[in-house]
Amino acid sequence: MRPGRLRENYIGFQTIVIKEVGRVLRIWIQTLVPPAITMTLYFIIFGSLIGSRVGQLGGFSYMAYIAPGLIMMSVITSSYTNVVSSFFGAKFGRHIEELLVSPLPNYMIVLGYVAGGVVRGLLVGILVTVIALFFTRLHMVHPFVTLSVVILTAVVFSLGGLINAVFAKKFDDVTIIPTFVLTPLTYLGGVFYSINMLPVVWQHIARANPILYMVNAFRYGILGVSDIGIGTAYVIILFFIIGLFSFSLYLLHNGVGLRS
Amino acid sequence: MPHSVTACYAWRSVKVAIFPQPAMQALSLHALTKTYKNGVQALKGISLEVQPGEFIALLGPNGAGKTTAIGIVTSLVNKTGGQVTVFGHDIDTDIEAAKSCIGLVPQEINFNQFEQVGDIVVNQGGFYGLPRRLARERAEKYLRQLSLWDKRHDMSRMLSGGMKRRLMIARALVHEPQLLILDEPTAGVDIEVRRSMWDFLKKINREGITIILTTHYLEEAENLCQRVAIIDHGEIIVQGRTRDLLEKLHSEVFILNLREPLRELRPLDGYAITQVDDTTLEVEVNKSQNVNTLFDMLSKNNIQVLSMRNKVNRLEELFVRLVKGKG
Ligand SMILES: Nc1ncnc2c1ncn2[C@@H]1O[C@H](COP(=O)(O)OP(=O)(O)OP(=O)(O)O)[C@@H](O)[C@H]1O
Ligand SMILES: [Mg+2]
């Protein structure tokens, strides 16, 4: 590779990130406000109203127990939605061609969009955390675990959003996966309960859900309690990152959905 | 004697001294084929060589395969077979280097309609690796040259059709490519803007940029390009210097406007002549004949000619004949 190419690639990556973050901030009413409203409602209804009758879970108030799950849920949805809608929009409006004709390598295109998704995920995560602090006290027992898990999870779902966008042919295709796959898996991923509350058979089934590991690892970071082993969680998250990243590179390399 | 070759890099040209080697083409297509998934065979093996500094037109009717060929060169379309090199960089092995040599003005608008004019150009510079400050300088330079600088803060969707085309030209030039490919840049552009676009393209071609342009306006090709390639049904049916191709026309038809109405037309020796109406004649003049003799004869017959013009653009005539001839 020619010297200087790395720097040029980095500039290209930076340009995508600037554009993506600019987009998130420009349309903040669509990107940042909705999760804040939804999560406030969750805290009021589940945390305060219902939670006060549930009592303690894992040694914490129900409100404190579900807070990490709700933060994670909004991070997952936001990072996924960001990349799927932005990348599909670029495909639909054809301005993805601006990137396709440029010498920017595919991995930089993927990284650029993923970085945009992670930034949106983290912004929303911070917002929801701030809202949570109005309802309960959170300590963050293991800061490193908390931060690494939330960032890596945002990476996983940004990659997922990108792959969804590559295959999407119309706007409806952008909402199918979030509605039929992501939301159910998140609800079943231990956001609202500990899997120890489930019958044994269902506990086994629940363990097949990757989101369970991400939510629990994040909860471990904040509260110090988890249904599953943290090491397993990291292994699963990294496995998904490597798998999805390779798959997106494969798709872009062959121009699936992008080049005829 | 070593000569120097300018290698294309994204934001600066580096002069590299090398030993003599076969002259490097700006673009070389070899036996290029493309069959789309739906079975349409858009290219049936076209070969074309473009020398550095040339200004060449790709002519052809709708659906001939022009955009497909350009798409392959700019990696928007996967080729089915054949070979493409851009300034010596094979797109199969050296795609990034090939891409940095090219600037593309696509047939259809493909910028983000909700992005500002200035940002579109600056960001494109970024994708090519231009540091932001340099990208801004270049954006200003080309937006000014294309009279869009005043619009830099406008949403691109607010631009008129002609302005959008010019915006795409500015965007294609921001990384100062060595090869500029324009796919029908003057479609839907008024005459005045078209002329100034032509002047602009001629200017940057003189400054050393190789230009490939597709068009339906044959006047455009005749006016701008030293060379044309005519493509039809996925094949190049003829290519060569514009002047040489025009010489292939054996005859030309002129339309004569007469001063006074002509009641009876007597045959003129050797000229195929027809009367269109009272004051209009059509004359076919072969290469072996000349216009002087024709006028002598007309004078002898007391026919005074007020004005004369070509029946059709000559290149258009050639084009129609070739395309029809193929049938
Ligand atoms: N994405 C595609 N999928 C299938 N067929 C296609 C596709 N794009 C173009 N074609 C077909 O390939 C052929 C060549 O099309 P192309 O766009 O290259 O023509 P063109 O010379 O650029 O025409 P025009 O002057 O109208 O722009 C046409 O028959 C067209 O229908
Ligand atoms: Mg075309």
Tab-separated table of C-alpha atoms in Angstrom, chain B residues 123-312:
chain	number	residue	atom	x	y	z
B	123	ASN	CA	-17.566	15.648	1.824
B	124	GLN	CA	-16.843	14.065	-1.514
B	125	GLY	CA	-13.329	15.450	-1.149
B	126	GLY	CA	-13.195	13.746	2.236
B	127	PHE	CA	-14.144	10.378	0.760
B	128	TYR	CA	-11.192	10.762	-1.593
B	129	GLY	CA	-8.914	11.480	1.348
B	130	LEU	CA	-8.571	15.240	0.984
B	131	PRO	CA	-7.853	16.961	4.286
B	132	ARG	CA	-10.828	19.116	5.187
B	133	ARG	CA	-9.116	22.449	4.637
B	134	LEU	CA	-7.943	21.465	1.180
B	135	ALA	CA	-11.379	20.048	0.388
B	136	ARG	CA	-12.940	23.403	1.309
B	137	GLU	CA	-10.476	25.300	-0.885
B	138	ARG	CA	-11.160	23.013	-3.814
B	139	ALA	CA	-14.901	23.185	-3.273
B	140	GLU	CA	-14.730	26.956	-3.396
B	141	LYS	CA	-12.572	26.894	-6.510
B	142	TYR	CA	-14.894	24.628	-8.480
B	143	LEU	CA	-18.164	25.997	-7.163
B	144	ARG	CA	-16.989	29.441	-8.246
B	145	GLN	CA	-15.925	28.193	-11.660
B	146	LEU	CA	-19.327	26.613	-12.132
B	147	SER	CA	-21.172	29.691	-10.809
B	148	LEU	CA	-22.569	27.904	-7.788
B	149	TRP	CA	-20.625	29.603	-5.039
B	150	ASP	CA	-23.586	31.804	-4.098
B	151	LYS	CA	-25.644	28.670	-3.579
B	152	ARG	CA	-23.214	26.914	-1.281
B	153	HIS	CA	-25.500	27.147	1.753
B	154	ASP	CA	-28.638	26.113	-0.137
B	155	MET	CA	-30.203	22.685	0.213
B	156	SER	CA	-29.247	20.893	-2.958
B	157	ARG	CA	-32.849	20.008	-3.747
B	158	MET	CA	-33.574	23.730	-4.195
B	159	LEU	CA	-31.242	23.952	-7.194
B	160	SER	CA	-32.578	24.030	-10.727
B	161	GLY	CA	-31.907	21.060	-12.986
B	162	GLY	CA	-29.005	22.790	-14.729
B	163	MET	CA	-27.461	23.806	-11.423
B	164	LYS	CA	-27.714	20.232	-10.161
B	165	ARG	CA	-25.733	19.043	-13.188
B	166	ARG	CA	-23.082	21.682	-12.524
B	167	LEU	CA	-22.973	20.694	-8.872
B	168	MET	CA	-22.199	17.129	-9.930
B	169	ILE	CA	-19.376	18.439	-12.128
B	170	ALA	CA	-17.904	20.378	-9.208
B	171	ARG	CA	-18.221	17.296	-7.018
B	172	ALA	CA	-16.466	15.146	-9.622
B	173	LEU	CA	-13.540	17.564	-9.814
B	174	VAL	CA	-12.890	18.126	-6.132
B	175	HIS	CA	-10.124	15.514	-5.987
B	176	GLU	CA	-8.736	16.795	-9.296
B	177	PRO	CA	-8.992	13.510	-11.191
B	178	GLN	CA	-7.027	12.847	-14.346
B	179	LEU	CA	-9.966	11.282	-16.076
B	180	LEU	CA	-13.367	12.933	-16.021
B	181	ILE	CA	-16.322	10.856	-17.165
B	182	LEU	CA	-19.572	12.658	-17.864
B	183	ASP	CA	-22.758	10.744	-18.603
B	184	GLU	CA	-25.010	13.110	-20.543
B	185	PRO	CA	-24.000	16.199	-18.629
B	186	THR	CA	-25.993	18.565	-20.801
B	187	ALA	CA	-29.298	16.689	-20.776
B	188	GLY	CA	-31.991	19.162	-19.843
B	189	VAL	CA	-29.648	22.136	-19.775
B	190	ASP	CA	-30.501	25.362	-21.623
B	191	ILE	CA	-28.445	26.525	-24.575
B	192	GLU	CA	-26.628	29.260	-22.757
B	193	VAL	CA	-25.578	27.032	-19.863
B	194	ARG	CA	-24.706	24.264	-22.295
B	195	ARG	CA	-22.347	26.592	-24.150
B	196	SER	CA	-20.666	27.707	-20.961
B	197	MET	CA	-20.405	24.083	-19.848
B	198	TRP	CA	-18.716	23.283	-23.164
B	199	ASP	CA	-16.270	26.140	-22.683
B	200	PHE	CA	-15.537	24.918	-19.206
B	201	LEU	CA	-14.935	21.348	-20.345
B	202	LYS	CA	-12.723	22.529	-23.195
B	203	LYS	CA	-10.730	24.593	-20.740
B	204	ILE	CA	-10.103	21.767	-18.272
B	205	ASN	CA	-9.297	19.434	-21.163
B	206	ARG	CA	-6.678	21.907	-22.372
B	207	GLU	CA	-5.298	21.932	-18.852
B	208	GLY	CA	-4.684	18.202	-19.221
B	209	ILE	CA	-7.734	16.331	-17.958
B	210	THR	CA	-8.820	13.442	-20.152
B	211	ILE	CA	-12.549	13.601	-20.761
B	212	ILE	CA	-15.053	10.973	-21.794
B	213	LEU	CA	-18.563	12.150	-22.417
B	214	THR	CA	-21.735	10.460	-23.501
B	215	THR	CA	-24.335	12.435	-25.295
B	216	HIS	CA	-27.256	12.269	-27.632
B	217	TYR	CA	-26.460	15.686	-29.024
B	218	LEU	CA	-24.214	15.022	-31.944
B	219	GLU	CA	-23.480	18.675	-32.252
B	220	GLU	CA	-21.908	18.385	-28.844
B	221	ALA	CA	-19.605	15.577	-29.921
B	222	GLU	CA	-18.663	17.387	-33.142
B	223	ASN	CA	-17.981	20.544	-31.223
B	224	LEU	CA	-15.966	19.126	-28.345
B	225	CYS	CA	-14.401	15.821	-29.175
B	226	GLN	CA	-11.440	14.849	-31.287
B	227	ARG	CA	-12.672	11.299	-31.258
B	228	VAL	CA	-16.000	9.520	-31.099
B	229	ALA	CA	-17.053	5.949	-30.522
B	230	ILE	CA	-20.514	4.975	-31.602
B	231	ILE	CA	-22.085	2.263	-29.553
B	232	ASP	CA	-25.287	0.440	-30.321
B	233	HIS	CA	-26.861	-2.685	-28.851
B	234	GLY	CA	-23.842	-3.210	-26.626
B	235	GLU	CA	-21.265	-3.057	-29.405
B	236	ILE	CA	-18.980	-0.340	-30.663
B	237	ILE	CA	-19.916	-0.111	-34.302
B	238	VAL	CA	-17.404	2.510	-35.263
B	239	GLN	CA	-14.747	4.608	-33.610
B	240	GLY	CA	-12.175	7.068	-34.793
B	241	ARG	CA	-11.329	10.698	-35.203
B	242	THR	CA	-14.443	12.793	-35.591
B	243	ARG	CA	-13.024	14.349	-38.746
B	244	ASP	CA	-12.228	10.974	-40.341
B	245	LEU	CA	-15.650	9.648	-39.575
B	246	LEU	CA	-17.267	12.641	-41.167
B	247	GLU	CA	-15.264	12.032	-44.304
B	248	LYS	CA	-16.929	8.693	-44.591
B	249	LEU	CA	-20.031	10.512	-45.647
B	250	HIS	CA	-20.027	10.393	-49.405
B	251	SER	CA	-22.475	13.150	-49.933
B	252	GLU	CA	-24.129	15.982	-48.169
B	253	VAL	CA	-27.571	17.417	-48.618
B	254	PHE	CA	-27.946	21.177	-48.701
B	255	ILE	CA	-31.102	23.182	-48.423
B	256	LEU	CA	-31.222	26.298	-50.598
B	257	ASN	CA	-33.555	29.192	-49.992
B	258	LEU	CA	-34.350	31.074	-53.190
B	259	ARG	CA	-34.920	34.774	-53.676
B	260	GLU	CA	-37.842	34.318	-55.973
B	261	PRO	CA	-40.440	31.584	-56.269
B	262	LEU	CA	-39.460	29.020	-58.868
B	263	ARG	CA	-42.150	27.934	-61.246
B	264	GLU	CA	-40.441	25.145	-63.083
B	265	LEU	CA	-37.334	23.247	-62.092
B	266	ARG	CA	-35.199	22.042	-64.955
B	267	PRO	CA	-32.773	19.169	-64.143
B	268	LEU	CA	-29.221	20.248	-63.411
B	269	ASP	CA	-26.493	18.043	-64.832
B	270	GLY	CA	-25.331	15.471	-62.322
B	271	TYR	CA	-26.994	16.890	-59.252
B	272	ALA	CA	-29.860	15.191	-57.547
B	273	ILE	CA	-32.117	18.099	-56.894
B	274	THR	CA	-35.637	18.259	-55.570
B	275	GLN	CA	-38.021	21.116	-55.072
B	276	VAL	CA	-39.482	21.225	-51.568
B	277	ASP	CA	-41.699	24.246	-52.142
B	278	ASP	CA	-41.773	27.481	-54.182
B	279	THR	CA	-38.618	28.903	-52.716
B	280	THR	CA	-36.829	25.864	-51.324
B	281	LEU	CA	-34.584	23.336	-53.053
B	282	GLU	CA	-32.745	20.325	-51.726
B	283	VAL	CA	-29.508	19.382	-53.451
B	284	GLU	CA	-27.301	16.394	-52.831
B	285	VAL	CA	-23.631	17.089	-53.456
B	286	ASN	CA	-21.265	14.145	-53.808
B	287	LYS	CA	-17.688	14.171	-52.695
B	288	SER	CA	-16.581	14.131	-56.326
B	289	GLN	CA	-18.598	17.212	-57.086
B	290	ASN	CA	-18.259	20.663	-55.712
B	291	VAL	CA	-20.496	23.470	-54.678
B	292	ASN	CA	-19.002	26.053	-57.074
B	293	THR	CA	-20.184	24.226	-60.186
B	294	LEU	CA	-23.561	23.882	-58.596
B	295	PHE	CA	-23.810	27.622	-58.102
B	296	ASP	CA	-22.608	28.314	-61.651
B	297	MET	CA	-25.400	26.142	-62.960
B	298	LEU	CA	-27.939	27.791	-60.736
B	299	SER	CA	-26.871	31.255	-61.967
B	300	LYS	CA	-27.090	30.122	-65.576
B	301	ASN	CA	-30.639	29.049	-64.877
B	302	ASN	CA	-31.307	32.391	-63.281
B	303	ILE	CA	-31.919	30.954	-59.887
B	304	GLN	CA	-30.736	33.240	-57.129
B	305	VAL	CA	-29.896	31.656	-53.813
B	306	LEU	CA	-30.582	33.669	-50.710
B	307	SER	CA	-29.134	31.288	-48.141
B	308	MET	CA	-27.957	27.733	-47.748
B	309	ARG	CA	-27.672	25.268	-44.883
B	310	ASN	CA	-26.953	21.595	-44.208
B	311	LYS	CA	-30.044	19.468	-44.152
B	312	VAL	CA	-29.015	17.700	-40.986
